Short mmCIF file of C-alpha atoms and ligand atoms in Angstrom, two decimals:
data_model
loop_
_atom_site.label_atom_id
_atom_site.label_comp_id
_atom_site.label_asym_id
_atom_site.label_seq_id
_atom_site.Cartn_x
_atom_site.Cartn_y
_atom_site.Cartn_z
CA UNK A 1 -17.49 -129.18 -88.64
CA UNK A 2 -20.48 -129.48 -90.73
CA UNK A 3 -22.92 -132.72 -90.78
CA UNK A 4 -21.10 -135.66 -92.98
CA UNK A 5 -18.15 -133.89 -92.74
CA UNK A 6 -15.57 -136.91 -91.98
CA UNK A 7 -12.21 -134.69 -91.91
CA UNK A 8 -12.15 -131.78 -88.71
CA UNK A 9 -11.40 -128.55 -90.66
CA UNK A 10 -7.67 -127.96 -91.84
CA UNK A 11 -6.03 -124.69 -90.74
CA UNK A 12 -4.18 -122.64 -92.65
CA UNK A 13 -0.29 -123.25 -92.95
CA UNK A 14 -0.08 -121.46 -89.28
CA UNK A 15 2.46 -123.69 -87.90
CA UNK A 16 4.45 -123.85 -91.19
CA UNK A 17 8.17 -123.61 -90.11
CA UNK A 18 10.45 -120.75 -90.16
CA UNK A 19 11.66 -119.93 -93.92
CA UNK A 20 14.56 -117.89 -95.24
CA UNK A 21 12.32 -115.53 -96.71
CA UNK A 22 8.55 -113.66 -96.12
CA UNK A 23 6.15 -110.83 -97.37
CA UNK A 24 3.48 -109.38 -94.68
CA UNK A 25 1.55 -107.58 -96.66
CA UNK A 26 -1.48 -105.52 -94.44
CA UNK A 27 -4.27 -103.55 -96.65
CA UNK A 28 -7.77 -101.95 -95.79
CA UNK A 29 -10.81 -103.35 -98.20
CA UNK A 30 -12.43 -99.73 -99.32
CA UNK A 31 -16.40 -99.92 -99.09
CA UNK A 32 -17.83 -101.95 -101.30
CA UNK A 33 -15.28 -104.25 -102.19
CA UNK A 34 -15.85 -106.76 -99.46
CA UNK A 35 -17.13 -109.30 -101.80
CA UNK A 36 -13.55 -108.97 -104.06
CA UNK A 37 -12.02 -109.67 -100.92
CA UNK A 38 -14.10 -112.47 -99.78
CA UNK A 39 -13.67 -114.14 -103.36
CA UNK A 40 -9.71 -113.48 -103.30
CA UNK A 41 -9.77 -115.32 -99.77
CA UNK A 42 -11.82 -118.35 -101.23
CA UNK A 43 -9.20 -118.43 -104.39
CA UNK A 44 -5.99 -117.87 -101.98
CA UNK A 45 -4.42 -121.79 -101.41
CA UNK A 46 -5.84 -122.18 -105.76
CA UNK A 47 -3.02 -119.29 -105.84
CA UNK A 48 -0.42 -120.22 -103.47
CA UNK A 49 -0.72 -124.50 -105.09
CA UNK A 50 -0.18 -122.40 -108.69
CA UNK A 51 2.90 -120.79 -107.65
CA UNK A 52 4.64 -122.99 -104.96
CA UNK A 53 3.98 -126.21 -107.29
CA UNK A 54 6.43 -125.31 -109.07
CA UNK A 55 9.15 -125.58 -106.38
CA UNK A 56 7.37 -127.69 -103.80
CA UNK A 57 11.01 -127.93 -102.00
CA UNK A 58 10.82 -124.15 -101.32
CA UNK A 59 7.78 -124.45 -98.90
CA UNK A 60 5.37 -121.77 -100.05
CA UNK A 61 2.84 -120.76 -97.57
CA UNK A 62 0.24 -117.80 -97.07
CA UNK A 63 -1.95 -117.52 -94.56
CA UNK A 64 -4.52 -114.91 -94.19
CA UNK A 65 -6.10 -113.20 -90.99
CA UNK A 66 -9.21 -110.87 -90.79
CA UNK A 67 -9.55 -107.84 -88.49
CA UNK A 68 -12.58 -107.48 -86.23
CA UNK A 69 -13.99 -104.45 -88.08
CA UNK A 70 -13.22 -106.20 -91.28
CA UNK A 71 -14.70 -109.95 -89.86
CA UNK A 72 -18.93 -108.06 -90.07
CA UNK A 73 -18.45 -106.68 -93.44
CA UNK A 74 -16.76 -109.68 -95.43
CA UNK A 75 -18.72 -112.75 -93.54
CA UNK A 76 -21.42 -111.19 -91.37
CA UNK A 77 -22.95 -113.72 -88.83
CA UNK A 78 -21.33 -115.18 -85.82
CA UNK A 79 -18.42 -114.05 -84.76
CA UNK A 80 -14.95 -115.73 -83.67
CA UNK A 81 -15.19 -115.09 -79.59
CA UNK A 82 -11.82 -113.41 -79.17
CA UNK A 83 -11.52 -111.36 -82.12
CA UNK A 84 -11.28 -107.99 -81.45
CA UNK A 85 -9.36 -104.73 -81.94
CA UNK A 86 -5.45 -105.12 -80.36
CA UNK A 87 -5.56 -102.89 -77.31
CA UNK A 88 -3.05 -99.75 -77.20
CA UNK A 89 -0.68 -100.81 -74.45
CA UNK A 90 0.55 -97.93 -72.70
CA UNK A 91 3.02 -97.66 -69.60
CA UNK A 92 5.17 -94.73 -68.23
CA UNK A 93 7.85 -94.56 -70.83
CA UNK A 94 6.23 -96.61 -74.10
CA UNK A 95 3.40 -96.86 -76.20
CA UNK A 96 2.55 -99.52 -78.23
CA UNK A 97 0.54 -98.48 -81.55
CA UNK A 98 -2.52 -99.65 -83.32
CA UNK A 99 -3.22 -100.11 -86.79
CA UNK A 100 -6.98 -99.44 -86.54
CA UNK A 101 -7.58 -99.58 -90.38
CA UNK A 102 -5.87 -102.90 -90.90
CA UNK A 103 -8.73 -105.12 -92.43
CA UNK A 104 -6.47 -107.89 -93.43
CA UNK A 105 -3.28 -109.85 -93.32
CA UNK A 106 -1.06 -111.75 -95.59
CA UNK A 107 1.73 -113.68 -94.05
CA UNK A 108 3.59 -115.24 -96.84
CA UNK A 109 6.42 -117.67 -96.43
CA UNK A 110 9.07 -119.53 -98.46
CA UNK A 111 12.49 -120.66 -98.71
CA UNK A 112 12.59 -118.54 -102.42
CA UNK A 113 11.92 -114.64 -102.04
CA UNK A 114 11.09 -114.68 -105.77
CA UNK A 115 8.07 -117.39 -104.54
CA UNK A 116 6.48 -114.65 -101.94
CA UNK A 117 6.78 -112.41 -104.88
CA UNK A 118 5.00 -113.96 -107.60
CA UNK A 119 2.21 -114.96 -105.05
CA UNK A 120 1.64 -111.58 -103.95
CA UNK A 121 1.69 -110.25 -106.96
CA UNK A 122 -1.51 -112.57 -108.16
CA UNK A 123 -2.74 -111.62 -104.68
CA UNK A 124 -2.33 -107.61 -105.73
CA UNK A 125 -3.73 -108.16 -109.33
CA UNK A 126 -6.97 -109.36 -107.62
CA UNK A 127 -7.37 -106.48 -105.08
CA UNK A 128 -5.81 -103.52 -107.19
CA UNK A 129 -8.36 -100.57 -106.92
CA UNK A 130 -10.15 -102.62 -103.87
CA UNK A 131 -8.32 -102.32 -100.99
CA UNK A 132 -5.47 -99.48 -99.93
CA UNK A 133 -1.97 -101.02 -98.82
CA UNK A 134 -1.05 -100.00 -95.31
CA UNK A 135 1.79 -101.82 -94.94
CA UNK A 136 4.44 -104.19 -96.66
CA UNK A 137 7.06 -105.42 -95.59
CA UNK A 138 9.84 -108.09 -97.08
CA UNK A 139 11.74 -109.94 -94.58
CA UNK A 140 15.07 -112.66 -94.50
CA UNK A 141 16.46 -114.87 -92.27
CA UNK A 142 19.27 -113.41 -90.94
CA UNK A 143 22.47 -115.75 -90.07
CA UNK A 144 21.91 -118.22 -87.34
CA UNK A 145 18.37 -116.99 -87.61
CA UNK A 146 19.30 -113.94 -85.45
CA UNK A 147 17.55 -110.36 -85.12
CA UNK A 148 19.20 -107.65 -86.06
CA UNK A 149 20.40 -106.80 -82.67
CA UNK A 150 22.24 -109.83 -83.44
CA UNK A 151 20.93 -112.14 -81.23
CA UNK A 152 19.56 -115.75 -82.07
CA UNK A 153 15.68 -115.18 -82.56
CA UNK A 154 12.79 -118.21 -82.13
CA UNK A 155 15.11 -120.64 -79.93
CA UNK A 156 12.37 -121.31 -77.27
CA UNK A 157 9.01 -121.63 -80.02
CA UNK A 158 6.81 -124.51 -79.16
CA UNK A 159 7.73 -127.59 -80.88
CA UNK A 160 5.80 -130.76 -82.61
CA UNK A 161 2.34 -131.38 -80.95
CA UNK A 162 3.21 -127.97 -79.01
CA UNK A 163 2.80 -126.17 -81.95
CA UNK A 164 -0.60 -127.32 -82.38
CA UNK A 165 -1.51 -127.23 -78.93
CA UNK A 166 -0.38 -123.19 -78.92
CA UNK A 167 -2.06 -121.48 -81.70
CA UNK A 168 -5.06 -123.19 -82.77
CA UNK A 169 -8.57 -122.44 -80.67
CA UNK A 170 -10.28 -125.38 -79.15
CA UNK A 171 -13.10 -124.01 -77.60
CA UNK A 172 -15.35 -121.84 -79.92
CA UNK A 173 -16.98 -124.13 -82.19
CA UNK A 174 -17.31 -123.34 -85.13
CA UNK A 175 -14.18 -121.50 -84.84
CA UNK A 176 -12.17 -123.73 -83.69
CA UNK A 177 -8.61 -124.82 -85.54
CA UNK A 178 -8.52 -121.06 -86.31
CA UNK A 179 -5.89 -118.86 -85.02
CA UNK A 180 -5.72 -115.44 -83.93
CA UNK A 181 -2.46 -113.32 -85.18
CA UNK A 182 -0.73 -110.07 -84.05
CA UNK A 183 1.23 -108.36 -85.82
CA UNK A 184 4.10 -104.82 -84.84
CA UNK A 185 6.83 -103.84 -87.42
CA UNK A 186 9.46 -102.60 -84.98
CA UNK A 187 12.03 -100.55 -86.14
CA UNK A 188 15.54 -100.04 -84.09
CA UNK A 189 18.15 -97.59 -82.75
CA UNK A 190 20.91 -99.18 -83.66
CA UNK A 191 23.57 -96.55 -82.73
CA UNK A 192 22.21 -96.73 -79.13
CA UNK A 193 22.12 -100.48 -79.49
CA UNK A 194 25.65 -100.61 -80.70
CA UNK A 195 26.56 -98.55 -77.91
CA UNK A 196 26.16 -100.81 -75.66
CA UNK A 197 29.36 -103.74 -74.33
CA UNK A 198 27.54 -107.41 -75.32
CA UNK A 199 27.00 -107.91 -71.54
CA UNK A 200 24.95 -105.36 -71.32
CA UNK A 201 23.11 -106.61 -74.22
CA UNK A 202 22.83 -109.75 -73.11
CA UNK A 203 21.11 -108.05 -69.85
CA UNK A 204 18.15 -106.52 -72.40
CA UNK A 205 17.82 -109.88 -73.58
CA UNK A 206 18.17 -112.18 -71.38
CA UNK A 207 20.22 -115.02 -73.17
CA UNK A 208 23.58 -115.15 -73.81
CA UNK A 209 24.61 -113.82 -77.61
CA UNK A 210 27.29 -115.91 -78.90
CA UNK A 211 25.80 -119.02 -77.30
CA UNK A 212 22.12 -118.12 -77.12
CA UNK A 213 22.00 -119.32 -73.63
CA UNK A 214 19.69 -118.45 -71.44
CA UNK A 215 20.99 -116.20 -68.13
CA UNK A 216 20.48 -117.76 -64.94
CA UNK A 217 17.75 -116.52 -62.86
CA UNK A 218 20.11 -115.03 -60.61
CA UNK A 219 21.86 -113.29 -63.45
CA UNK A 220 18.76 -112.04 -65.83
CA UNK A 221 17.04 -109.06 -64.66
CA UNK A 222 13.10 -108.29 -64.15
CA UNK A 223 13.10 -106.13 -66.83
CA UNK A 224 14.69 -108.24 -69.78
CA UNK A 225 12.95 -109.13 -72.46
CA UNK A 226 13.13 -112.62 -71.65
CA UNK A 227 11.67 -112.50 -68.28
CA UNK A 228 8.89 -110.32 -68.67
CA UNK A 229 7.67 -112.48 -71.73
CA UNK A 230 7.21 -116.14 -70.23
CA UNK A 231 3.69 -115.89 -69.44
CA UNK A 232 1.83 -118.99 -67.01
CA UNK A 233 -1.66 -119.76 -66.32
CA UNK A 234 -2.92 -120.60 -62.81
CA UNK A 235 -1.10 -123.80 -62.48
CA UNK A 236 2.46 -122.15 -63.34
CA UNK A 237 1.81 -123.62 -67.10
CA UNK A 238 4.12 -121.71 -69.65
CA UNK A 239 1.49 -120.45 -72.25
CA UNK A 240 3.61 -120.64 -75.40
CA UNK A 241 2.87 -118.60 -78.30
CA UNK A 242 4.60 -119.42 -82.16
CA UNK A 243 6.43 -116.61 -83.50
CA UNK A 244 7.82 -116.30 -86.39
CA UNK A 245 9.37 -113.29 -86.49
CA UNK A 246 11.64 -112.01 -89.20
CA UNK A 247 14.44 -108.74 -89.94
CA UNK A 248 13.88 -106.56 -92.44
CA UNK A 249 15.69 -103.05 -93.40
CA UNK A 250 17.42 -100.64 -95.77
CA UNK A 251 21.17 -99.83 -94.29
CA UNK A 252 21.60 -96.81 -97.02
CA UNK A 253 18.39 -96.00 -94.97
CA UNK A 254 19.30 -96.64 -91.40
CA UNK A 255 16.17 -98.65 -91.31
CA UNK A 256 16.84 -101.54 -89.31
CA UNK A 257 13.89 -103.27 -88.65
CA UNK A 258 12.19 -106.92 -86.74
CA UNK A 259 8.62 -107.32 -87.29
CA UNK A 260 6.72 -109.56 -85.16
CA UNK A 261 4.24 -111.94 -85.83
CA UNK A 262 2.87 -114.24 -83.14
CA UNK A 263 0.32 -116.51 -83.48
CA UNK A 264 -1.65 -117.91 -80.85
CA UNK A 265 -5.34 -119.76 -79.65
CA UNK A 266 -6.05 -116.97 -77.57
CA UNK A 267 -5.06 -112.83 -77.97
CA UNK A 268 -5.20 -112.66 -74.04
CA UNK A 269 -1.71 -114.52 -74.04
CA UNK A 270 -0.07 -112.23 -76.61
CA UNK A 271 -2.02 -109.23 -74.96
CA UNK A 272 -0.59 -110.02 -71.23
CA UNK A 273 2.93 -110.22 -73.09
CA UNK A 274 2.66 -106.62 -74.34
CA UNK A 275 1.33 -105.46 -71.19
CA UNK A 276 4.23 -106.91 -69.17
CA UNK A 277 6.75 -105.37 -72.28
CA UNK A 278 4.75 -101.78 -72.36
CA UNK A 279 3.49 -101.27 -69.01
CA UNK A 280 5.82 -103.60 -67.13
CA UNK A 281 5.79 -106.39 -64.54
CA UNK A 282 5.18 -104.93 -61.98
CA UNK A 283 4.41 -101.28 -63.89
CA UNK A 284 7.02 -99.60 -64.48
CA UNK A 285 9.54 -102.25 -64.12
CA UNK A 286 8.71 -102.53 -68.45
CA UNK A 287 10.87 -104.41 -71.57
CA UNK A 288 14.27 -102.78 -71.94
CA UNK A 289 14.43 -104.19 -75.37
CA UNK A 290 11.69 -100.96 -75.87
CA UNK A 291 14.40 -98.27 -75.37
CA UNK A 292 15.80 -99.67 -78.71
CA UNK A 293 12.94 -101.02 -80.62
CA UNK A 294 9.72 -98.65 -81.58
CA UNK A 295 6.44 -100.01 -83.16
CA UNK A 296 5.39 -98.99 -85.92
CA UNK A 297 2.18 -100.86 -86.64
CA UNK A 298 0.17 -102.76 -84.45
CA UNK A 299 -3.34 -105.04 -85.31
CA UNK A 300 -5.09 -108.35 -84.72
CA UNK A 301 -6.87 -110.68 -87.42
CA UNK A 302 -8.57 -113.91 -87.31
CA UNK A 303 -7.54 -116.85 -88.71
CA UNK A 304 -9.93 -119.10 -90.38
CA UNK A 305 -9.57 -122.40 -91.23
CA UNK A 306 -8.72 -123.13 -95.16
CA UNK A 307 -12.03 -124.76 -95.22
CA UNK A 308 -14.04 -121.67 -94.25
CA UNK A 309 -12.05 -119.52 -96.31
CA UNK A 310 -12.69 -121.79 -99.45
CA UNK A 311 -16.28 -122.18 -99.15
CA UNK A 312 -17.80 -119.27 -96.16
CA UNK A 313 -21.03 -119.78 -95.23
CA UNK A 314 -23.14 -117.56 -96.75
CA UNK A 315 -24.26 -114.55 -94.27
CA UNK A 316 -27.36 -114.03 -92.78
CA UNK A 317 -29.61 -112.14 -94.29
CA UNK A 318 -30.02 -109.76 -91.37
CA UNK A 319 -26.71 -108.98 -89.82
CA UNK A 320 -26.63 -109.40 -86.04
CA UNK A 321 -25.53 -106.51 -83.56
CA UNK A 322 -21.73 -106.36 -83.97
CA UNK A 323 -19.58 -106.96 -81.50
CA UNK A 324 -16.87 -105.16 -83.00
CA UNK A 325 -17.84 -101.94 -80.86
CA UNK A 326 -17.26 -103.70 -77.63
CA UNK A 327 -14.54 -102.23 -75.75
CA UNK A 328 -11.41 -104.51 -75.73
CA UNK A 329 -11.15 -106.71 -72.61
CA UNK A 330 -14.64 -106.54 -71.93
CA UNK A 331 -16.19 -108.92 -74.07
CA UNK A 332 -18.61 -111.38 -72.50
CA UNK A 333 -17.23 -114.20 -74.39
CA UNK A 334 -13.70 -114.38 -73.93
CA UNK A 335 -12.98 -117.94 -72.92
CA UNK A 336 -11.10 -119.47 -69.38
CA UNK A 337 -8.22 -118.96 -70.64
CA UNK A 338 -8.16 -114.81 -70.60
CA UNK A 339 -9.30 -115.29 -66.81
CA UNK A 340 -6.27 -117.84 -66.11
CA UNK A 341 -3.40 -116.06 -67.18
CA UNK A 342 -0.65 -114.22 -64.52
C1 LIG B 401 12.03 -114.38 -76.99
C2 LIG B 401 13.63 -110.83 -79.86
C3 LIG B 401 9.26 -108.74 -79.70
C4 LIG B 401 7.59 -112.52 -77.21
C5 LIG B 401 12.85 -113.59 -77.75
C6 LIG B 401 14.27 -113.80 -77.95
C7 LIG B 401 14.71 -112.81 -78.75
C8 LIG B 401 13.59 -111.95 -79.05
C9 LIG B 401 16.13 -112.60 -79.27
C10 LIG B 401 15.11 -114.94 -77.32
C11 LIG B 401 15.16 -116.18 -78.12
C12 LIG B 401 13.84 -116.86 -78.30
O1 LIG B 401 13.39 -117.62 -77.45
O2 LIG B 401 13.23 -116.61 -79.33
C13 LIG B 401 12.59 -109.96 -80.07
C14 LIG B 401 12.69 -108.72 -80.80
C15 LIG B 401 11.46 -108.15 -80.75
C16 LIG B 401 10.59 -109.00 -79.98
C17 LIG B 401 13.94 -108.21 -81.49
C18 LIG B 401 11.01 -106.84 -81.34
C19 LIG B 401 11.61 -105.72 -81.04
C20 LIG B 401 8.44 -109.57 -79.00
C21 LIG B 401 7.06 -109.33 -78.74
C22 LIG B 401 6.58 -110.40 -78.04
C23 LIG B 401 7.68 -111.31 -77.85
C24 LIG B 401 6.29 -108.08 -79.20
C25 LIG B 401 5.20 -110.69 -77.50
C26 LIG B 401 4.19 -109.88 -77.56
C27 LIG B 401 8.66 -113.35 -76.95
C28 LIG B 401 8.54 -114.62 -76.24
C29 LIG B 401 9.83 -115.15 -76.16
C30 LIG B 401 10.70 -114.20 -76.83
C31 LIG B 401 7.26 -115.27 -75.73
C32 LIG B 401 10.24 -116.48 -75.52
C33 LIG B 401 10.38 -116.33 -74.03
C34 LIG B 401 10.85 -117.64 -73.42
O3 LIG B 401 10.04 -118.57 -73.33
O4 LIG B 401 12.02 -117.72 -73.06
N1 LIG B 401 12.47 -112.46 -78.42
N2 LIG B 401 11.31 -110.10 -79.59
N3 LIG B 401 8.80 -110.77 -78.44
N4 LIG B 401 9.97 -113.14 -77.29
FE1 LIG B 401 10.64 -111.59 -78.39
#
């Protein structure tokens, strides 16, 4: 917060709610563009007001997230403590992937597809010729907001003041009421998926799928997806994380797709979830929902606040050692929370 300043900082629409429709759009900035970039990012919510004003009921949203690589060459200067590159997670049977030339994110969001749309194509007419699109993806809700494995997707998300209290970073002034981001496009096997009865299903999962009820502890096993994914710090505190992940796919393709987005105050939390999923808890015992879902992208971004987005402050003249070599998981600075978490 800056001297005078009587309002904290206001994220970016992080926590906005789930929406039928949304465009993740992921692009490298070539070299020598970073200051297009950096002015698109300043001009972004002047966008998103100029196209969601005009149906304020549909909820248009689009929040932006810088890489680590990308974080030195757009802003220079200090650096958000946890940002880094997303680790490659790999256990006995699966490997997780990493987008290494992802420089930034666009997560847009809206009840109207044709919204998303129009905003990213203002977005596009800005960066054209500066940056390199790396991914895109649209997605819908699905009925009963389900997956496409069919089951009900988002039930246990933090809710109200848990939202808040889950993705935005209260300890690294002045980054804090960022978030961190990560992002994997996962496409499926849906013969093999289809293959098998519902209670077997429901065994990958770990919730019922007609109900969306959780399995008893007795009944759900070690390796479902559910069990390997609630994460708890010291004091046997569930660390919740907001996704808000949504299907995606071409049938005359066979692409049947989910792609995750989870956003969070710290990467460790998301990072110990793909551990458990890749690796496994304990390794080896890994996510079953992996033998029918494969990643396709992988990367981490920043967050900023809309206020440092609007207005940066200008970098220093001389840029200071980057951290962005430093291995992942090794950073000096990573805050309790990494060293808390089971
Ligand atoms: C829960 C689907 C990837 C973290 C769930 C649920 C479903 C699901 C159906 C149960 C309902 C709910 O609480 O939302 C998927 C699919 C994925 C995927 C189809 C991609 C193939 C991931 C990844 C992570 C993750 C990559 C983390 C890195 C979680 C968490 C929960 C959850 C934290 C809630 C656990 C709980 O508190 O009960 N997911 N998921 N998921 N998933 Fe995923």
């Amino acid at each position: 917060m800056q001297a005078g300043d009587l309002e904290p900082p206001e994220p970016q629409a992080v926590s906005a709610p789930l929406t039928r429709a949304a465009i993740f759009l992921m692009v490298s900035v070539d070299a020598g563009a970073e200051q297009t970039a950096k002015d698109l990012l300043a001009d972004l919510a002047g966008l998103q007001r100029a196209v969601g004003f005009r149906d304020a009921s549909a909820g248009l949203t689009c929040v932006a997230g810088i890489s680590s690589a990308a974080w030195d060459r757009i802003y220079g200067g200090p650096r958000p403590a946890e940002l880094h590159e997303l680790p490659v997670f790999s256990g006995e049977k699966h490997t997780s992937v990493l987008t290494a030339e992802a420089d930034l994110l666009f997560h847009l969001r809206a009840e109207r597809l044709d919204l998303c749309f129009e905003l990213e194509s203002l977005i596009m007419d800005r960066l054209r010729g500066s940056v390199k699109v790396l991914d895109e993806v649209q997605g819908f809700r699905y009925f009963d907001a389900r997956d496409v494995l069919g089951f009900v997707d988002g039930t246990e998300n933090p809710t109200g003041g848990g939202v808040r209290q889950a993705v935005l970073v209260d300890d690294d002034e002045p980054f804090d009421r960022g978030s961190y981001v990560v992002v994997q496009k996962y496409l499926h096997d849906m013969p093999a998926w289809n293959a098998l009865s519902t209670e077997q299903q429901e065994l990958v999962i770990g919730r019922r799928k007609l109900s969306d009820v959780e399995l008893s502890d007795d009944e759900k096993p070690s390796d479902s997806h559910i069990a390997l994914n609630v994460i708890t710090d010291d004091e046997g505190n569930e660390l919740d994380i907001l996704r808000d992940n949504m299907p995606f796919g071409r049938p005359g393709h066979d692409e049947f797709g989910t792609y995750f987005i989870g956003y969070t105050k710290s990467p460790a939390v998301i990072e110990k979830m793909l551990e458990n999923m890749f690796v496994g808890s304990p390794p080896g015992n890994y996510d079953r929902i992996l033998d029918f879902s494969t990643p396709h992208t992988g990367a981490l971004f920043y967050v900023p606040t809309a206020d440092f987005l609007e207005d940066p402050p200008d970098a220093p003249p001389e840029p200071e050692p980057s951290a962005a070599a430093t291995p992942a998981g090794t950073s000096l600075n990573i805050g309790s929370l990494r060293r808390s978490i089971r």
